[in-house]
Amino acid sequence: MRTRLRFAAFALALTSVGTACTHAEILLFIETTTPTRDVLSDDELLRLRMCESTDNYQAVSPSGTYRGAYQFDQPTWNGVAERHFPWLVGMDPVDVNRWWQDAMTRALWSERGRQPWPVCGKRV
């Protein structure tokens, strides 16, 4: 129950800080992220994100292969999206809102643990 309340407060906060989320988008986010929401805490996500991109959701590796705060390559991003969030397939991680990058990371972690992040995953 406490997690639900915390998450509801988070969703309301998102709308109050000027995001362009509609009620339907907020409900979609809550509904689709519930299964993996508790896989990583916010603190664990921050540690992973700081290591991967110094907390930069628009980070791009020098080669251009790895993108976003958690440095997804496009094939991995698309694979996770197909299984969890189909509307994100084909989208560039740097163009996706931060909460979807976090949700994608939690989804991938739920499937493969720290394996996709061999160095930074050890900090989680």
Backbone as a printed PyTorch tensor [residue, N CA C, xyz], in Angstrom:
tensor([[[  0.8220,  -1.1850,   0.0000],
         [  0.0000,   0.0000,   0.0000],
         [  0.8700,   1.2540,   0.0000]],

        [[  1.9300,   1.2200,   0.8000],
         [  2.8120,   2.3760,   0.8770],
         [  3.4420,   2.6710,  -0.4810]],

        [[  3.8410,   1.6060,  -1.2030],
         [  4.4240,   1.7810,  -2.5330],
         [  3.4140,   2.4040,  -3.4820]],

        [[  2.1590,   1.9640,  -3.4230],
         [  1.1210,   2.5380,  -4.2870],
         [  0.9470,   4.0300,  -4.0080]],

        [[  0.9110,   4.3860,  -2.7350],
         [  0.7500,   5.8000,  -2.3840],
         [  1.9400,   6.6200,  -2.8560]],

        [[  3.1300,   6.0740,  -2.6680],
         [  4.3340,   6.7680,  -3.1090],
         [  4.3150,   6.9510,  -4.6180]],

        [[  3.8880,   5.9060,  -5.3260],
         [  3.8470,   5.9870,  -6.7750],
         [  2.7710,   6.9520,  -7.2450]],

        [[  1.6180,   6.9480,  -6.5990],
         [  0.5540,   7.8920,  -6.9570],
         [  1.0320,   9.3220,  -6.7430]],

        [[  1.7470,   9.5550,  -5.6480],
         [  2.2880,  10.8910,  -5.4000],
         [  3.2910,  11.2710,  -6.4790]],

        [[  4.1070,  10.3110,  -6.9060],
         [  5.0650,  10.5620,  -7.9820],
         [  4.3390,  10.9430,  -9.2650]],

        [[  3.3000,  10.1920,  -9.6030],
         [  2.5480,  10.4710, -10.8280],
         [  1.9110,  11.8520, -10.7750]],

        [[  1.3690,  12.2080,  -9.6280],
         [  0.7850,  13.5420,  -9.4940],
         [  1.8530,  14.6230,  -9.5920]],

        [[  3.0090,  14.3490,  -9.0150],
         [  4.1000,  15.3240,  -9.0930],
         [  4.5270,  15.5500, -10.5340]],

        [[  4.5420,  14.4980, -11.3210],
         [  4.9070,  14.6400, -12.7330],
         [  3.9930,  15.6240, -13.4460]],

        [[  2.7180,  15.5460, -13.1430],
         [  1.7810,  16.4400, -13.8270],
         [  1.8890,  17.8580, -13.3090]],

        [[  2.2710,  18.0150, -12.0590],
         [  2.3080,  19.3570, -11.4870],
         [  3.5710,  20.1310, -11.8360]],

        [[  4.5810,  19.4690, -12.3740],
         [  5.8150,  20.1790, -12.7140],
         [  5.8650,  20.5750, -14.1800]],

        [[  4.7240,  20.5780, -14.8140],
         [  4.6790,  21.1160, -16.1660],
         [  4.8890,  20.1180, -17.2760]],

        [[  4.8470,  18.8210, -16.9740],
         [  4.9280,  17.8770, -18.0770],
         [  3.6270,  17.9370, -18.8440]],

        [[  3.6630,  17.4850, -20.0460],
         [  2.4670,  17.5220, -20.8800],
         [  1.6990,  16.2110, -20.8020]],

        [[  1.7690,  15.5350, -19.6840],
         [  1.0920,  14.2500, -19.5330],
         [ -0.4100,  14.4480, -19.4120]],

        [[ -1.1190,  13.6200, -20.1290],
         [ -2.5640,  13.5900, -19.9780],
         [ -2.9140,  12.5740, -18.9040]],

        [[ -4.1430,  12.6000, -18.4690],
         [ -4.6060,  11.6230, -17.4870],
         [ -4.4010,  10.2040, -18.0260]],

        [[ -4.7020,  10.0110, -19.2930],
         [ -4.5400,   8.6910, -19.9170],
         [ -3.0810,   8.2480, -19.9210]],

        [[ -2.1560,   9.1720, -20.1720],
         [ -0.7280,   8.8280, -20.1730],
         [ -0.2600,   8.4300, -18.7790]],

        [[ -0.7440,   9.1230, -17.7700],
         [ -0.3720,   8.7830, -16.3980],
         [ -0.9020,   7.3980, -16.0400]],

        [[ -2.1480,   7.1260, -16.3980],
         [ -2.7140,   5.8030, -16.1280],
         [ -1.9560,   4.7110, -16.8700]],

        [[ -1.5730,   4.9770, -18.1130],
         [ -0.7920,   4.0170, -18.8920],
         [  0.5380,   3.7350, -18.2070]],

        [[  1.2080,   4.7880, -17.7400],
         [  2.4900,   4.6210, -17.0620],
         [  2.3180,   3.7600, -15.8140]],

        [[  1.3330,   4.0720, -14.9970],
         [  1.1130,   3.3160, -13.7620],
         [  0.8010,   1.8590, -14.0760]],

        [[ -0.0850,   1.6420, -15.0300],
         [ -0.5040,   0.2820, -15.3780],
         [  0.6420,  -0.5610, -15.9340]],

        [[  1.4460,   0.0130, -16.8110],
         [  2.4700,  -0.7790, -17.4930],
         [  3.7550,  -0.9370, -16.7030]],

        [[  4.0050,  -0.0780, -15.7340],
         [  5.2520,  -0.1940, -14.9790],
         [  5.0840,  -0.9360, -13.6610]],

        [[  3.8680,  -1.2600, -13.2780],
         [  3.6300,  -1.9420, -12.0100],
         [  4.4450,  -3.2280, -11.8520]],

        [[  4.5220,  -4.1040, -12.8640],
         [  5.2390,  -5.3740, -12.6630],
         [  6.7310,  -5.2300, -12.3430]],

        [[  7.3680,  -4.1630, -12.7750],
         [  8.8170,  -4.0310, -12.5650],
         [  9.1860,  -2.8370, -11.6850]],

        [[  8.2060,  -2.1650, -11.1300],
         [  8.4640,  -0.9320, -10.3890],
         [  9.4390,  -1.1130,  -9.2320]],

        [[  9.3600,  -2.2330,  -8.5210],
         [ 10.1830,  -2.4230,  -7.3260],
         [ 11.4690,  -3.2020,  -7.5840]],

        [[ 11.8060,  -3.4370,  -8.8440],
         [ 13.0210,  -4.1850,  -9.1860],
         [ 14.2660,  -3.4350,  -8.7310]],

        [[ 14.3040,  -2.1470,  -8.9650],
         [ 15.4070,  -1.2850,  -8.5310],
         [ 14.8180,  -0.0860,  -7.8030]],

        [[ 15.4350,   0.2860,  -6.6920],
         [ 14.9870,   1.4830,  -5.9800],
         [ 15.4390,   2.7280,  -6.7410]],

        [[ 14.8900,   3.8640,  -6.3780],
         [ 15.3170,   5.1170,  -7.0020],
         [ 16.8040,   5.3620,  -6.7590]],

        [[ 17.2820,   5.0070,  -5.5610],
         [ 18.7010,   5.1840,  -5.2480],
         [ 19.5750,   4.2700,  -6.1080]],

        [[ 19.1320,   3.0490,  -6.3130],
         [ 19.8910,   2.1270,  -7.1710],
         [ 19.9130,   2.6150,  -8.6140]],

        [[ 18.7790,   3.1130,  -9.0930],
         [ 18.7470,   3.6870, -10.4440],
         [ 19.7080,   4.8640, -10.5530]],

        [[ 19.7230,   5.7130,  -9.5450],
         [ 20.6170,   6.8750,  -9.5660],
         [ 22.0750,   6.4330,  -9.6260]],

        [[ 22.4500,   5.4320,  -8.8370],
         [ 23.8380,   4.9550,  -8.8610],
         [ 24.2040,   4.4100, -10.2390]],

        [[ 23.3090,   3.6470, -10.8350],
         [ 23.5590,   3.1190, -12.1770],
         [ 23.6520,   4.2560, -13.1940]],

        [[ 22.7350,   5.1870, -13.1130],
         [ 22.6860,   6.3220, -14.0430],
         [ 23.9220,   7.2150, -13.9050]],

        [[ 24.3450,   7.4670, -12.6790],
         [ 25.5340,   8.3060, -12.4640],
         [ 26.7650,   7.6530, -13.0810]],

        [[ 26.8760,   6.3500, -12.9430],
         [ 28.0220,   5.6360, -13.5040],
         [ 27.9590,   5.5990, -15.0260]],

        [[ 26.7890,   5.3330, -15.5810],
         [ 26.6420,   5.1910, -17.0350],
         [ 26.7220,   6.5210, -17.7780]],

        [[ 26.1140,   7.5660, -17.2200],
         [ 25.9640,   8.8020, -18.0030],
         [ 26.1150,  10.0780, -17.1910]],

        [[ 26.6040,   9.9810, -15.9730],
         [ 26.6510,  11.1160, -15.0460],
         [ 25.2910,  11.8140, -14.9660]],

        [[ 24.2340,  10.9960, -14.8890],
         [ 22.8540,  11.4730, -14.7050],
         [ 22.3440,  12.2870, -15.8910]],

        [[ 22.8080,  11.9470, -17.0820],
         [ 22.4130,  12.6810, -18.2940],
         [ 21.5060,  11.7970, -19.1500]],

        [[ 20.2360,  12.1420, -19.1890],
         [ 19.2700,  11.3490, -19.9530],
         [ 19.4430,  11.5090, -21.4620]],

        [[ 20.2080,  12.4790, -21.9040],
         [ 20.4750,  12.6610, -23.3300],
         [ 21.8920,  12.2430, -23.7130]],

        [[ 22.5550,  11.4960, -22.8510],
         [ 23.9360,  11.0810, -23.1120],
         [ 24.0160,  10.1730, -24.3380]],

        [[ 25.0790,  10.3580, -25.1020],
         [ 25.3640,   9.5160, -26.2680],
         [ 26.8370,   9.1350, -26.1900]],

        [[ 27.1360,   7.8560, -26.3290],
         [ 28.5250,   7.4030, -26.2890],
         [ 29.2920,   7.9940, -27.4680]],

        [[ 30.6290,   8.0680, -27.3760],
         [ 31.4220,   8.6320, -28.4740],
         [ 31.1530,   7.9650, -29.8260]],

        [[ 30.8670,   6.6700, -29.8110],
         [ 30.5900,   5.9690, -31.0740],
         [ 29.1560,   6.1850, -31.5480]],

        [[ 28.2990,   6.6930, -30.6530],
         [ 26.8910,   6.8820, -30.9840],
         [ 26.0470,   5.6350, -30.7810]],

        [[ 26.6740,   4.5450, -30.3740],
         [ 25.9720,   3.2690, -30.2260],
         [ 25.0880,   3.2290, -28.9860]],

        [[ 25.5910,   3.7520, -27.8810],
         [ 24.8890,   3.6590, -26.5980],
         [ 24.2750,   5.0080, -26.2770]],

        [[ 22.9820,   4.9660, -25.8820],
         [ 22.2380,   6.2170, -25.8040],
         [ 21.3570,   6.2640, -24.5610]],

        [[ 21.1870,   7.4690, -24.0520],
         [ 20.3190,   7.6850, -22.9050],
         [ 21.0560,   7.5430, -21.5890]],

        [[ 20.3270,   7.7450, -20.5160],
         [ 20.9140,   7.7320, -19.1800],
         [ 21.5320,   6.3940, -18.8150]],

        [[ 20.9930,   5.3040, -19.3800],
         [ 21.4660,   3.9670, -19.0310],
         [ 22.2140,   3.3080, -20.1780]],

        [[ 22.5120,   4.0860, -21.2060],
         [ 23.3460,   3.6810, -22.3280],
         [ 22.8540,   2.4000, -23.0120]],

        [[ 21.6050,   2.4250, -23.4330],
         [ 21.0370,   1.3240, -24.2240],
         [ 21.5580,   1.3890, -25.6490]],

        [[ 21.8230,   0.2180, -26.2480],
         [ 21.9760,   0.1910, -27.7040],
         [ 20.5750,  -0.0530, -28.2760]],

        [[ 20.3800,   0.2760, -29.5370],
         [ 19.0290,   0.2260, -30.1080],
         [ 18.4350,  -1.1830, -30.1370]],

        [[ 19.2150,  -2.2280, -30.4730],
         [ 18.6180,  -3.5730, -30.4500],
         [ 18.1220,  -3.9900, -29.0560]],

        [[ 18.8800,  -3.6640, -28.0190],
         [ 18.4450,  -4.0010, -26.6610],
         [ 17.2060,  -3.2050, -26.2940]],

        [[ 17.2360,  -1.9060, -26.5880],
         [ 16.0810,  -1.0420, -26.3150],
         [ 14.8250,  -1.6150, -26.9760]],

        [[ 14.9360,  -1.9510, -28.2530],
         [ 13.7730,  -2.4500, -28.9870],
         [ 13.2830,  -3.7850, -28.4310]],

        [[ 14.2150,  -4.6520, -28.0340],
         [ 13.8250,  -5.9390, -27.4720],
         [ 13.0460,  -5.7900, -26.1780]],

        [[ 13.5350,  -4.9420, -25.2910],
         [ 12.8330,  -4.7070, -24.0260],
         [ 11.4870,  -4.0410, -24.3030]],

        [[ 11.4820,  -3.0790, -25.1920],
         [ 10.2330,  -2.3840, -25.5260],
         [  9.1970,  -3.3570, -26.0840]],

        [[  9.6090,  -4.2570, -26.9520],
         [  8.6640,  -5.2350, -27.5220],
         [  7.9660,  -6.0400, -26.4340]],

        [[  8.7040,  -6.3870, -25.3970],
         [  8.1550,  -7.2270, -24.3280],
         [  7.3850,  -6.4460, -23.2720]],

        [[  7.7000,  -5.1690, -23.0930],
         [  7.1120,  -4.4150, -21.9810],
         [  6.3420,  -3.1640, -22.4120]],

        [[  6.8810,  -2.4100, -23.3450],
         [  6.3000,  -1.1200, -23.7300],
         [  6.3500,  -0.9800, -25.2480]],

        [[  5.4830,  -1.6630, -25.9800],
         [  5.5890,  -1.7340, -27.4460],
         [  5.6080,  -0.3840, -28.1590]],

        [[  5.0020,   0.6200, -27.5910],
         [  4.9880,   1.9370, -28.2340],
         [  6.3580,   2.6080, -28.2280]],

        [[  7.3250,   2.0590, -27.4960],
         [  8.6720,   2.6330, -27.4690],
         [  9.6130,   1.9790, -28.4850]],

        [[  9.1630,   0.9290, -29.1620],
         [  9.9990,   0.2680, -30.1710],
         [ 10.3640,   1.2760, -31.2550]],

        [[ 11.6540,   1.3130, -31.5810],
         [ 12.1390,   2.1970, -32.6380],
         [ 12.4450,   3.6090, -32.1930]],

        [[ 12.0720,   3.9590, -30.9710],
         [ 12.3700,   5.3010, -30.4780],
         [ 13.8120,   5.3590, -29.9810]],

        [[ 14.4390,   6.4930, -30.1630],
         [ 15.7900,   6.7150, -29.6620],
         [ 15.6910,   6.9900, -28.1610]],

        [[ 16.4290,   6.2610, -27.3220],
         [ 16.3510,   6.4930, -25.8820],
         [ 16.5270,   7.9550, -25.4750]],

        [[ 17.3500,   8.7060, -26.1770],
         [ 17.5540,  10.1090, -25.7900],
         [ 16.3200,  10.9610, -26.0460]],

        [[ 15.3980,  10.4790, -26.8600],
         [ 14.1770,  11.2250, -27.1640],
         [ 12.9980,  10.8210, -26.2910]],

        [[ 13.2200,   9.8900, -25.3830],
         [ 12.1490,   9.3690, -24.5350],
         [ 12.2260,  10.0420, -23.1690]],

        [[ 11.0830,  10.3470, -22.5920],
         [ 11.0520,  10.9690, -21.2680],
         [ 11.8050,  10.1280, -20.2510]],

        [[ 12.3580,  10.8060, -19.2810],
         [ 13.1970,  10.1320, -18.2810],
         [ 12.4820,   9.0000, -17.5660]],

        [[ 11.2050,   9.1540, -17.2650],
         [ 10.5290,   8.0900, -16.5280],
         [ 10.3750,   6.8320, -17.3730]],

        [[ 10.3140,   6.9690, -18.7050],
         [ 10.2860,   5.7710, -19.5550],
         [ 11.6710,   5.1390, -19.6240]],

        [[ 12.7340,   5.9500, -19.6120],
         [ 14.0830,   5.3670, -19.5700],
         [ 14.2610,   4.5800, -18.2720]],

        [[ 13.7850,   5.1440, -17.1640],
         [ 13.8630,   4.4360, -15.8830],
         [ 13.0570,   3.1360, -15.9400]],

        [[ 11.8590,   3.2010, -16.5020],
         [ 11.0000,   2.0140, -16.5880],
         [ 11.6340,   0.9370, -17.4690]],

        [[ 12.2340,   1.3460, -18.5790],
         [ 12.9070,   0.3830, -19.4600],
         [ 14.0770,  -0.2790, -18.7350]],

        [[ 14.8040,   0.4930, -17.9500],
         [ 15.9390,  -0.0470, -17.2050],
         [ 15.4640,  -1.0500, -16.1680]],

        [[ 14.4060,  -0.7120, -15.4530],
         [ 13.8520,  -1.6620, -14.4770],
         [ 13.3890,  -2.9420, -15.1730]],

        [[ 12.7690,  -2.8000, -16.3310],
         [ 12.2910,  -3.9800, -17.0660],
         [ 13.4620,  -4.8650, -17.4940]],

        [[ 14.5170,  -4.2510, -18.0360],
         [ 15.6850,  -5.0270, -18.4520],
         [ 16.3560,  -5.6730, -17.2470]],

        [[ 16.4770,  -4.9440, -16.1440],
         [ 17.0860,  -5.4940, -14.9300],
         [ 16.2660,  -6.6890, -14.4350]],

        [[ 14.9490,  -6.6190, -14.5440],
         [ 14.1000,  -7.7320, -14.0950],
         [ 14.3500,  -8.9910, -14.9170]],

        [[ 14.7820,  -8.8270, -16.1480],
         [ 15.0440,  -9.9650, -17.0250],
         [ 16.4710, -10.4930, -16.9140]],

        [[ 17.4390,  -9.5960, -16.8000],
         [ 18.8400, -10.0160, -16.9370],
         [ 19.7510,  -9.5680, -15.8030]],

        [[ 19.1910,  -8.9340, -14.7910],
         [ 20.0320,  -8.4620, -13.6980],
         [ 21.0470,  -7.4420, -14.1870]],

        [[ 22.2190,  -7.4570, -13.5770],
         [ 23.2190,  -6.4390, -13.9280],
         [ 24.0210,  -6.7740, -15.1840]],

        [[ 23.7890,  -7.9100, -15.7910],
         [ 24.5690,  -8.3680, -16.9450],
         [ 24.7010,  -7.3180, -18.0510]],

        [[ 23.6570,  -6.5730, -18.4110],
         [ 23.8280,  -5.5760, -19.4820],
         [ 24.7410,  -4.4080, -19.0970]],

        [[ 25.0170,  -4.2580, -17.8010],
         [ 25.8790,  -3.1840, -17.3200],
         [ 27.0300,  -3.8250, -16.5380]],

        [[ 28.0140,  -4.4320, -17.2190],
         [ 29.0360,  -5.2290, -16.5390],
         [ 29.8960,  -4.4490, -15.5470]],

        [[ 30.1090,  -3.1800, -15.7830],
         [ 30.9100,  -2.3740, -14.8560],
         [ 30.0000,  -1.6440, -13.8780]],

        [[ 29.1030,  -0.8330, -14.3970],
         [ 28.2590,   0.0050, -13.5430],
         [ 27.2370,  -0.8020, -12.7500]],

        [[ 26.8410,  -1.9600, -13.2520],
         [ 25.8950,  -2.7980, -12.5240],
         [ 26.4180,  -3.2410, -11.1750]],

        [[ 27.7320,  -3.2930, -11.0230],
         [ 28.3310,  -3.6820,  -9.7440],
         [ 28.1260,  -2.6170,  -8.6770]],

        [[ 27.7940,  -1.4040,  -9.0680],
         [ 27.5930,  -0.3210,  -8.1030],
         [ 26.1730,  -0.2850,  -7.5490]],

        [[ 25.3310,  -1.1200,  -8.1070],
         [ 23.9220,  -1.1250,  -7.6810],
         [ 23.7460,  -2.0700,  -6.5100]]])
